[in-house]
PDB file of C-alpha atoms in Angstrom:
ATOM      1  CA  MET R  18       0.000   0.000   0.000  1.00 60.00           C
ATOM      2  CA  SER R  19       1.318   3.448  -0.907  1.00 76.00           C
ATOM      3  CA  ASP R  20       2.306   5.883   1.831  1.00 89.00           C
ATOM      4  CA  HIS R  21       0.073   8.390   0.032  1.00 95.00           C
ATOM      5  CA  ALA R  22      -3.148   6.481   0.788  1.00 97.00           C
ATOM      6  CA  PRO R  23      -3.520   7.382   4.501  1.00 97.00           C
ATOM      7  CA  ARG R  24      -2.845  11.072   3.759  1.00 97.00           C
ATOM      8  CA  ILE R  25      -5.360  11.047   0.902  1.00 98.00           C
ATOM      9  CA  THR R  26      -8.007   9.499   3.142  1.00 98.00           C
ATOM     10  CA  ALA R  27      -7.286  12.073   5.858  1.00 98.00           C
ATOM     11  CA  PHE R  28      -7.742  14.791   3.231  1.00 97.00           C
ATOM     12  CA  LEU R  29     -11.094  13.337   2.145  1.00 97.00           C
ATOM     13  CA  ARG R  30     -12.337  13.261   5.739  1.00 97.00           C
ATOM     14  CA  ALA R  31     -11.285  16.873   6.256  1.00 95.00           C
ATOM     15  CA  SER R  32     -12.865  17.900   2.959  1.00 92.00           C
ATOM     16  CA  ILE R  33     -16.305  16.468   3.667  1.00 93.00           C
ATOM     17  CA  THR R  34     -16.231  17.808   7.223  1.00 94.00           C
ATOM     18  CA  ARG R  35     -15.498  21.289   5.894  1.00 89.00           C
ATOM     19  CA  SER R  36     -18.193  21.323   3.217  1.00 84.00           C
ATOM     20  CA  ARG R  37     -21.100  19.141   4.378  1.00 90.00           C
ATOM     21  CA  GLU R  38     -23.165  17.995   7.289  1.00 95.00           C
ATOM     22  CA  THR R  39     -21.456  14.998   8.878  1.00 97.00           C
ATOM     23  CA  GLU R  40     -22.424  12.356  11.391  1.00 98.00           C
ATOM     24  CA  ARG R  41     -20.412   9.662  13.141  1.00 98.00           C
ATOM     25  CA  VAL R  42     -22.096   6.253  12.613  1.00 98.00           C
ATOM     26  CA  GLY R  43     -20.105   3.432  14.190  1.00 98.00           C
ATOM     27  CA  PRO R  44     -16.714   3.288  12.415  1.00 99.00           C
ATOM     28  CA  PHE R  45     -17.962   5.504   9.563  1.00 99.00           C
ATOM     29  CA  LEU R  46     -17.841   9.260   9.004  1.00 99.00           C
ATOM     30  CA  ALA R  47     -21.042   9.899   7.042  1.00 98.00           C
ATOM     31  CA  SER R  48     -21.532  13.077   5.001  1.00 97.00           C
ATOM     32  CA  PHE R  49     -24.702  14.575   3.556  1.00 95.00           C
ATOM     33  CA  SER R  50     -25.012  17.296   0.926  1.00 86.00           C
ATOM     34  CA  GLY R  51     -27.806  19.716   1.731  1.00 76.00           C
ATOM     35  CA  ASP R  52     -27.737  21.341  -1.712  1.00 66.00           C
ATOM     36  CA  THR R  53     -28.385  18.412  -4.018  1.00 66.00           C
ATOM     37  CA  GLY R  54     -29.469  14.803  -4.198  1.00 65.00           C
ATOM     38  CA  ASN R  55     -26.455  14.042  -6.388  1.00 74.00           C
ATOM     39  CA  PRO R  56     -25.326  10.700  -4.902  1.00 78.00           C
ATOM     40  CA  PHE R  57     -21.660  11.478  -5.553  1.00 80.00           C
ATOM     41  CA  LEU R  58     -21.828  14.352  -3.057  1.00 82.00           C
ATOM     42  CA  SER R  59     -23.084  12.336  -0.083  1.00 92.00           C
ATOM     43  CA  TYR R  60     -21.001   9.387   1.074  1.00 97.00           C
ATOM     44  CA  ALA R  61     -19.312   7.837   4.089  1.00 98.00           C
ATOM     45  CA  ILE R  62     -15.669   7.014   4.749  1.00 99.00           C
ATOM     46  CA  PRO R  63     -14.708   4.166   7.101  1.00 99.00           C
ATOM     47  CA  ASP R  64     -11.997   4.550   9.702  1.00 99.00           C
ATOM     48  CA  ASP R  65      -8.645   3.050   8.785  1.00 98.00           C
ATOM     49  CA  ASP R  66      -8.663  -0.649   9.799  1.00 98.00           C
ATOM     50  CA  ALA R  67     -12.412  -0.430  10.501  1.00 99.00           C
ATOM     51  CA  GLU R  68     -14.206  -3.686  11.327  1.00 99.00           C
ATOM     52  CA  PRO R  69     -17.901  -2.774  11.116  1.00 99.00           C
ATOM     53  CA  THR R  70     -20.729  -5.059  12.150  1.00 98.00           C
ATOM     54  CA  LEU R  71     -23.926  -5.638  10.214  1.00 98.00           C
ATOM     55  CA  ALA R  72     -25.629  -3.485  12.850  1.00 98.00           C
ATOM     56  CA  ASP R  73     -23.231  -0.642  12.002  1.00 98.00           C
ATOM     57  CA  VAL R  74     -24.158  -0.957   8.320  1.00 98.00           C
ATOM     58  CA  ALA R  75     -27.874  -0.980   9.156  1.00 97.00           C
ATOM     59  CA  ALA R  76     -27.402   2.201  11.196  1.00 98.00           C
ATOM     60  CA  LEU R  77     -25.541   3.789   8.278  1.00 98.00           C
ATOM     61  CA  ASN R  78     -28.382   2.890   5.915  1.00 96.00           C
ATOM     62  CA  SER R  79     -30.890   4.448   8.300  1.00 96.00           C
ATOM     63  CA  ALA R  80     -28.867   7.663   8.524  1.00 96.00           C
ATOM     64  CA  TYR R  81     -28.783   8.106   4.747  1.00 95.00           C
ATOM     65  CA  LEU R  82     -32.418   7.224   4.218  1.00 93.00           C
ATOM     66  CA  ARG R  83     -33.364   9.671   6.960  1.00 94.00           C
ATOM     67  CA  HIS R  84     -31.594  12.370   4.918  1.00 93.00           C
ATOM     68  CA  GLU R  85     -33.200  11.040   1.699  1.00 92.00           C
ATOM     69  CA  ARG R  86     -29.783  10.226   0.278  1.00 93.00           C
ATOM     70  CA  VAL R  87     -28.331   7.081  -1.291  1.00 94.00           C
ATOM     71  CA  PRO R  88     -26.366   5.024   1.262  1.00 97.00           C
ATOM     72  CA  ARG R  89     -22.869   5.121  -0.263  1.00 98.00           C
ATOM     73  CA  ILE R  90     -19.254   4.677   0.768  1.00 98.00           C
ATOM     74  CA  GLU R  91     -16.112   5.833  -1.039  1.00 98.00           C
ATOM     75  CA  TYR R  92     -12.785   4.632   0.358  1.00 98.00           C
ATOM     76  CA  VAL R  93      -9.408   3.021  -0.246  1.00 98.00           C
ATOM     77  CA  PRO R  94     -10.112  -0.668   0.450  1.00 98.00           C
ATOM     78  CA  ALA R  95      -6.478  -1.423   1.255  1.00 98.00           C
ATOM     79  CA  LEU R  96      -6.807   0.796   4.345  1.00 98.00           C
ATOM     80  CA  ALA R  97      -9.858  -1.068   5.680  1.00 98.00           C
ATOM     81  CA  PRO R  98      -9.819  -4.552   4.118  1.00 98.00           C
ATOM     82  CA  VAL R  99     -12.615  -5.986   6.286  1.00 99.00           C
ATOM     83  CA  VAL R 100     -15.224  -3.416   5.261  1.00 99.00           C
ATOM     84  CA  GLU R 101     -16.126  -4.628   1.769  1.00 99.00           C
ATOM     85  CA  GLY R 102     -17.022  -8.153   2.879  1.00 99.00           C
ATOM     86  CA  VAL R 103     -19.365  -6.863   5.568  1.00 99.00           C
ATOM     87  CA  LEU R 104     -21.050  -4.500   3.106  1.00 98.00           C
ATOM     88  CA  LEU R 105     -21.529  -7.307   0.582  1.00 98.00           C
ATOM     89  CA  ASP R 106     -23.072  -9.479   3.304  1.00 98.00           C
ATOM     90  CA  ALA R 107     -25.480  -6.593   3.983  1.00 97.00           C
ATOM     91  CA  GLY R 108     -26.583  -6.506   0.331  1.00 97.00           C
ATOM     92  CA  TRP R 109     -24.481  -3.594  -0.878  1.00 98.00           C
ATOM     93  CA  GLN R 110     -23.086  -3.663  -4.404  1.00 98.00           C
ATOM     94  CA  PRO R 111     -19.871  -2.170  -5.833  1.00 98.00           C
ATOM     95  CA  GLU R 112     -20.468   0.724  -8.231  1.00 96.00           C
ATOM     96  CA  ASN R 113     -16.928   1.195  -9.449  1.00 96.00           C
ATOM     97  CA  ARG R 114     -13.266   0.605  -8.696  1.00 97.00           C
ATOM     98  CA  LEU R 115     -11.336   3.667  -9.779  1.00 97.00           C
ATOM     99  CA  PRO R 116      -7.571   3.894 -10.221  1.00 98.00           C
ATOM    100  CA  LEU R 117      -6.179   6.232  -7.554  1.00 98.00           C
ATOM    101  CA  MET R 118      -3.438   8.330  -9.135  1.00 98.00           C
ATOM    102  CA  VAL R 119      -0.887  10.745  -7.663  1.00 98.00           C
ATOM    103  CA  LEU R 120       1.137  13.328  -9.569  1.00 98.00           C
ATOM    104  CA  ALA R 121       4.801  12.370  -9.477  1.00 96.00           C
ATOM    105  CA  ALA R 122       7.009  14.893  -7.699  1.00 91.00           C
ATOM    106  CA  GLY R 123       8.870  17.219 -10.028  1.00 92.00           C
ATOM    107  CA  THR R 124       6.595  16.550 -12.999  1.00 96.00           C
ATOM    108  CA  SER R 125       6.663  19.366 -15.552  1.00 96.00           C
ATOM    109  CA  LEU R 126       3.178  20.659 -16.241  1.00 97.00           C
ATOM    110  CA  ASP R 127       4.064  22.611 -19.357  1.00 95.00           C
ATOM    111  CA  GLY R 128       1.730  22.077 -22.291  1.00 94.00           C
ATOM    112  CA  ASP R 129      -0.372  23.908 -24.836  1.00 94.00           C
ATOM    113  CA  VAL R 130      -4.094  24.554 -24.698  1.00 97.00           C
ATOM    114  CA  PRO R 131      -5.786  23.212 -27.869  1.00 97.00           C
ATOM    115  CA  PRO R 132      -6.209  25.830 -30.637  1.00 97.00           C
ATOM    116  CA  GLY R 133      -9.441  27.804 -30.387  1.00 97.00           C
ATOM    117  CA  ILE R 134      -9.931  26.891 -26.726  1.00 98.00           C
ATOM    118  CA  GLN R 135      -9.337  29.038 -23.675  1.00 98.00           C
ATOM    119  CA  LEU R 136      -9.245  28.171 -19.991  1.00 98.00           C
ATOM    120  CA  VAL R 137     -10.716  30.733 -17.615  1.00 98.00           C
ATOM    121  CA  THR R 138     -11.239  30.984 -13.883  1.00 98.00           C
ATOM    122  CA  PRO R 139     -14.981  31.513 -13.279  1.00 98.00           C
ATOM    123  CA  ALA R 140     -15.792  34.704 -11.403  1.00 96.00           C
ATOM    124  CA  THR R 141     -19.425  35.524 -12.238  1.00 96.00           C
ATOM    125  CA  ASP R 142     -22.601  33.593 -11.476  1.00 94.00           C
ATOM    126  CA  ALA R 143     -23.052  32.986 -15.207  1.00 94.00           C
ATOM    127  CA  GLU R 144     -19.580  31.467 -15.498  1.00 96.00           C
ATOM    128  CA  PHE R 145     -20.107  29.168 -12.511  1.00 96.00           C
ATOM    129  CA  VAL R 146     -23.458  28.043 -13.935  1.00 94.00           C
ATOM    130  CA  ALA R 147     -21.873  27.465 -17.363  1.00 95.00           C
ATOM    131  CA  THR R 148     -19.146  25.346 -15.777  1.00 96.00           C
ATOM    132  CA  ALA R 149     -21.642  23.246 -13.821  1.00 94.00           C
ATOM    133  CA  ALA R 150     -23.858  22.794 -16.886  1.00 94.00           C
ATOM    134  CA  ALA R 151     -20.944  21.613 -19.032  1.00 95.00           C
ATOM    135  CA  GLN R 152     -19.799  19.173 -16.340  1.00 94.00           C
ATOM    136  CA  ASN R 153     -23.326  17.862 -15.850  1.00 91.00           C
ATOM    137  CA  GLU R 154     -23.803  17.297 -19.576  1.00 93.00           C
ATOM    138  CA  ALA R 155     -20.425  15.564 -19.746  1.00 93.00           C
ATOM    139  CA  TYR R 156     -21.503  13.106 -17.053  1.00 88.00           C
ATOM    140  CA  GLY R 157     -24.922  12.501 -18.590  1.00 86.00           C
ATOM    141  CA  GLY R 158     -26.941  14.322 -15.960  1.00 79.00           C
ATOM    142  CA  PRO R 159     -30.178  16.233 -16.573  1.00 72.00           C
ATOM    143  CA  PRO R 160     -30.139  20.009 -17.152  1.00 71.00           C
ATOM    144  CA  GLU R 161     -29.780  22.010 -13.949  1.00 69.00           C
ATOM    145  CA  GLY R 162     -31.191  25.353 -12.865  1.00 68.00           C
ATOM    146  CA  PRO R 163     -29.449  28.627 -12.044  1.00 68.00           C
ATOM    147  CA  GLU R 164     -28.474  27.315  -8.591  1.00 71.00           C
ATOM    148  CA  ALA R 165     -26.167  24.757 -10.227  1.00 75.00           C
ATOM    149  CA  GLY R 166     -23.091  26.936  -9.843  1.00 89.00           C
ATOM    150  CA  THR R 167     -23.505  27.430  -6.093  1.00 88.00           C
ATOM    151  CA  ALA R 168     -21.349  24.464  -5.069  1.00 86.00           C
ATOM    152  CA  LEU R 169     -18.579  25.532  -7.438  1.00 92.00           C
ATOM    153  CA  ARG R 170     -18.552  29.066  -6.071  1.00 94.00           C
ATOM    154  CA  ARG R 171     -18.314  27.640  -2.553  1.00 90.00           C
ATOM    155  CA  THR R 172     -15.330  25.557  -3.651  1.00 92.00           C
ATOM    156  CA  THR R 173     -13.459  28.734  -4.551  1.00 95.00           C
ATOM    157  CA  GLU R 174     -14.606  30.551  -1.411  1.00 95.00           C
ATOM    158  CA  ARG R 175     -13.135  27.719   0.672  1.00 92.00           C
ATOM    159  CA  GLY R 176      -9.733  27.902  -1.002  1.00 94.00           C
ATOM    160  CA  GLY R 177     -10.142  25.593  -3.986  1.00 96.00           C
ATOM    161  CA  ARG R 178     -10.102  26.482  -7.671  1.00 98.00           C
ATOM    162  CA  VAL R 179     -12.414  25.957 -10.635  1.00 98.00           C
ATOM    163  CA  VAL R 180     -11.484  25.971 -14.311  1.00 99.00           C
ATOM    164  CA  LEU R 181     -13.878  26.513 -17.228  1.00 99.00           C
ATOM    165  CA  ALA R 182     -12.902  25.496 -20.756  1.00 99.00           C
ATOM    166  CA  GLN R 183     -14.686  27.424 -23.474  1.00 98.00           C
ATOM    167  CA  VAL R 184     -14.540  28.227 -27.173  1.00 98.00           C
ATOM    168  CA  ALA R 185     -12.309  31.280 -27.450  1.00 97.00           C
ATOM    169  CA  ASP R 186     -14.393  33.130 -30.050  1.00 97.00           C
ATOM    170  CA  THR R 187     -17.870  32.532 -28.643  1.00 97.00           C
ATOM    171  CA  ALA R 188     -17.342  31.661 -24.947  1.00 97.00           C
ATOM    172  CA  GLU R 189     -19.405  28.491 -25.484  1.00 98.00           C
ATOM    173  CA  PRO R 190     -18.738  26.280 -22.438  1.00 97.00           C
ATOM    174  CA  ILE R 191     -16.902  23.039 -23.197  1.00 97.00           C
ATOM    175  CA  GLY R 192     -16.080  21.540 -19.825  1.00 98.00           C
ATOM    176  CA  GLY R 193     -14.802  22.148 -16.347  1.00 98.00           C
ATOM    177  CA  GLY R 194     -12.945  20.807 -13.362  1.00 98.00           C
ATOM    178  CA  VAL R 195     -11.935  21.683  -9.820  1.00 98.00           C
ATOM    179  CA  PHE R 196      -9.481  21.107  -7.061  1.00 98.00           C
ATOM    180  CA  VAL R 197     -10.504  21.345  -3.437  1.00 93.00           C
ATOM    181  CA  ALA R 198      -8.684  23.479  -0.844  1.00 94.00           C
ATOM    182  CA  PRO R 199      -5.498  21.639   0.186  1.00 96.00           C
ATOM    183  CA  HIS R 200      -5.355  20.018   3.619  1.00 96.00           C
ATOM    184  CA  ASP R 201      -1.967  19.163   5.099  1.00 96.00           C
ATOM    185  CA  GLY R 202      -0.447  19.570   1.629  1.00 97.00           C
ATOM    186  CA  VAL R 203      -2.930  17.240  -0.111  1.00 98.00           C
ATOM    187  CA  THR R 204      -5.616  18.084  -2.664  1.00 98.00           C
ATOM    188  CA  GLU R 205      -7.814  16.318  -5.204  1.00 98.00           C
ATOM    189  CA  ILE R 206      -8.454  17.263  -8.815  1.00 98.00           C
ATOM    190  CA  ALA R 207     -12.032  16.225  -9.520  1.00 96.00           C
ATOM    191  CA  ALA R 208     -15.102  16.593 -11.710  1.00 93.00           C
ATOM    192  CA  ILE R 209     -13.114  16.801 -14.935  1.00 96.00           C
ATOM    193  CA  GLY R 210     -15.828  16.762 -17.580  1.00 95.00           C
ATOM    194  CA  VAL R 211     -15.816  17.615 -21.287  1.00 96.00           C
ATOM    195  CA  ARG R 212     -18.956  17.755 -23.424  1.00 97.00           C
ATOM    196  CA  GLU R 213     -19.048  14.858 -25.862  1.00 94.00           C
ATOM    197  CA  ARG R 214     -18.542  16.727 -29.129  1.00 94.00           C
ATOM    198  CA  PHE R 215     -15.386  18.384 -27.770  1.00 95.00           C
ATOM    199  CA  ARG R 216     -13.719  15.212 -26.506  1.00 94.00           C
ATOM    200  CA  ARG R 217     -10.474  13.677 -27.796  1.00 91.00           C
ATOM    201  CA  SER R 218      -9.091  17.141 -28.487  1.00 93.00           C
ATOM    202  CA  GLY R 219      -6.813  17.587 -25.477  1.00 96.00           C
ATOM    203  CA  VAL R 220      -9.190  19.741 -23.429  1.00 97.00           C
ATOM    204  CA  ALA R 221      -9.230  17.425 -20.388  1.00 96.00           C
ATOM    205  CA  THR R 222      -5.437  17.206 -20.417  1.00 97.00           C
ATOM    206  CA  ALA R 223      -5.140  20.991 -20.536  1.00 98.00           C
ATOM    207  CA  MET R 224      -7.587  21.433 -17.644  1.00 98.00           C
ATOM    208  CA  VAL R 225      -5.804  18.874 -15.466  1.00 98.00           C
ATOM    209  CA  ARG R 226      -2.426  20.485 -16.136  1.00 98.00           C
ATOM    210  CA  ARG R 227      -3.824  23.911 -15.283  1.00 98.00           C
ATOM    211  CA  LEU R 228      -5.438  22.706 -12.062  1.00 99.00           C
ATOM    212  CA  ALA R 229      -2.360  20.730 -10.994  1.00 98.00           C
ATOM    213  CA  GLN R 230      -0.144  23.772 -11.483  1.00 98.00           C
ATOM    214  CA  GLU R 231      -2.527  25.998  -9.530  1.00 98.00           C
ATOM    215  CA  ALA R 232      -2.743  23.357  -6.781  1.00 98.00           C
ATOM    216  CA  ARG R 233       1.024  23.416  -6.424  1.00 97.00           C
ATOM    217  CA  GLU R 234       0.952  27.208  -6.266  1.00 96.00           C
ATOM    218  CA  ALA R 235      -1.680  26.921  -3.505  1.00 96.00           C
ATOM    219  CA  GLY R 236       0.690  24.792  -1.423  1.00 96.00           C
ATOM    220  CA  ALA R 237      -0.244  21.237  -2.385  1.00 97.00           C
ATOM    221  CA  THR R 238       2.620  18.747  -2.368  1.00 96.00           C
ATOM    222  CA  THR R 239       0.400  15.726  -3.045  1.00 98.00           C
ATOM    223  CA  VAL R 240      -2.054  16.130  -5.931  1.00 98.00           C
ATOM    224  CA  PHE R 241      -4.281  13.140  -6.648  1.00 99.00           C
ATOM    225  CA  LEU R 242      -7.239  12.202  -8.798  1.00 98.00           C
ATOM    226  CA  MET R 243      -9.372   9.203  -9.664  1.00 97.00           C
ATOM    227  CA  ALA R 244      -9.571   8.000 -13.255  1.00 96.00           C
ATOM    228  CA  GLU R 245     -13.080   7.143 -14.445  1.00 91.00           C
ATOM    229  CA  SER R 246     -11.895   4.701 -17.129  1.00 90.00           C
ATOM    230  CA  PRO R 247      -8.768   3.009 -18.539  1.00 92.00           C
ATOM    231  CA  VAL R 248      -8.714   5.708 -21.233  1.00 90.00           C
ATOM    232  CA  GLU R 249      -8.562   8.438 -18.598  1.00 93.00           C
ATOM    233  CA  GLU R 250      -5.927   6.503 -16.670  1.00 97.00           C
ATOM    234  CA  ARG R 251      -3.695   6.495 -19.759  1.00 95.00           C
ATOM    235  CA  ILE R 252      -4.313  10.213 -20.371  1.00 94.00           C
ATOM    236  CA  TYR R 253      -3.410  11.130 -16.804  1.00 97.00           C
ATOM    237  CA  ALA R 254      -0.363   8.854 -16.871  1.00 98.00           C
ATOM    238  CA  ARG R 255       0.970  10.839 -19.829  1.00 96.00           C
ATOM    239  CA  ILE R 256       0.671  14.015 -17.745  1.00 97.00           C
ATOM    240  CA  GLY R 257       2.716  12.428 -14.960  1.00 98.00           C
ATOM    241  CA  PHE R 258       0.183  10.800 -12.625  1.00 98.00           C
ATOM    242  CA  GLU R 259       1.049   7.364 -11.247  1.00 98.00           C
ATOM    243  CA  THR R 260      -1.479   4.734 -10.141  1.00 98.00           C
ATOM    244  CA  ILE R 261      -0.924   3.887  -6.470  1.00 97.00           C
ATOM    245  CA  GLY R 262      -4.032   1.841  -5.716  1.00 97.00           C
ATOM    246  CA  GLU R 263      -7.787   1.938  -6.122  1.00 97.00           C
ATOM    247  CA  MET R 264     -10.799   3.741  -4.710  1.00 98.00           C
ATOM    248  CA  LEU R 265     -13.941   1.665  -4.185  1.00 98.00           C
ATOM    249  CA  HIS R 266     -17.395   3.203  -4.646  1.00 98.00           C
ATOM    250  CA  ILE R 267     -20.062   0.956  -3.147  1.00 98.00           C
ATOM    251  CA  SER R 268     -23.715   1.526  -2.262  1.00 97.00           C
ATOM    252  CA  ASP R 269     -26.944  -0.063  -1.104  1.00 96.00           C
ATOM    253  CA  PRO R 270     -29.121  -0.495  -4.229  1.00 90.00           C
ATOM    254  CA  ALA R 271     -32.253  -0.280  -2.092  1.00 84.00           C
ATOM    255  CA  GLY R 272     -31.500   3.408  -1.567  1.00 74.00           C
ATOM    256  CA  HIS R 273     -31.119   4.348  -5.229  1.00 69.00           C
ATOM    257  CA  ARG R 274     -34.588   5.883  -5.326  1.00 59.00           C
ATOM    258  CA  TYR R 275     -32.807   8.928  -3.921  1.00 57.00           C
ATOM    259  CA  GLY R 276     -30.276  11.016  -5.774  1.00 52.00           C
ATOM    260  CA  THR R 277     -29.742  12.317  -9.288  1.00 46.00           C
ATOM    261  CA  GLY R 278     -27.052  14.275 -11.024  1.00 44.00           C
ATOM    262  CA  ALA R 279     -23.580  14.059 -12.416  1.00 42.00           C
ATOM    263  CA  SER R 280     -20.411  13.223 -10.590  1.00 40.00           C
ATOM    264  CA  ASP R 281     -18.930  16.253  -8.934  1.00 43.00           C
ATOM    265  CA  VAL R 282     -16.223  17.255  -6.486  1.00 45.00           C
ATOM    266  CA  GLY R 283     -15.965  15.122  -3.411  1.00 42.00           C
TER     267      GLY R 283
END
């Protein structure tokens, strides 16, 4: 197991505590987004070396259903190897196993933005909404209202950064991404999304490079992300990210009547 994994998990706990309602449920730190039913924004993290009981899992389910949220957990299974088996016994099902990648120290982040594209830092409500809309479309979510940019604005207010990719001539939004405020030198690049007709043009690579550079400037010494697919893993590897393990997303399918929306920042 990489030495990075415990620090990354500590960052994730600090991040959800800073931005959401949280509740201690047995060996789990459960978080609940009050702004949206997006299931990716409400999840629990087990303690390192946690050994939950079925009663603990039942209590966790009850907590999420009480908040009308999908019972979900996101964690590094190598840090709590007993947890997955207990969840499976309780009827939970894995959603995804994502490569956990860390930017190698000293990696050069030089690179060109694709021709005709510009990367901007959102500052107005319209720009935050445009970023959220592009990300949501990229992840296959339904159209969102004017409040969609609220979470992104809060990310910047709390010390993180947001990037919006757009067509240079028309300002048409193409995609977006974020990094969360660093904690103890660690931050996550997340919610990298590019609308389908603009993919395979280098936009995602340019956004990740930009965010990684800004994260370093903000004091991050460990910059990590999770690749959504083998294609993304290869793209990020070319930038300089190295796979150090995996992140397991697992949930109780009985709770999936709650929650809609695209993947967003954790």
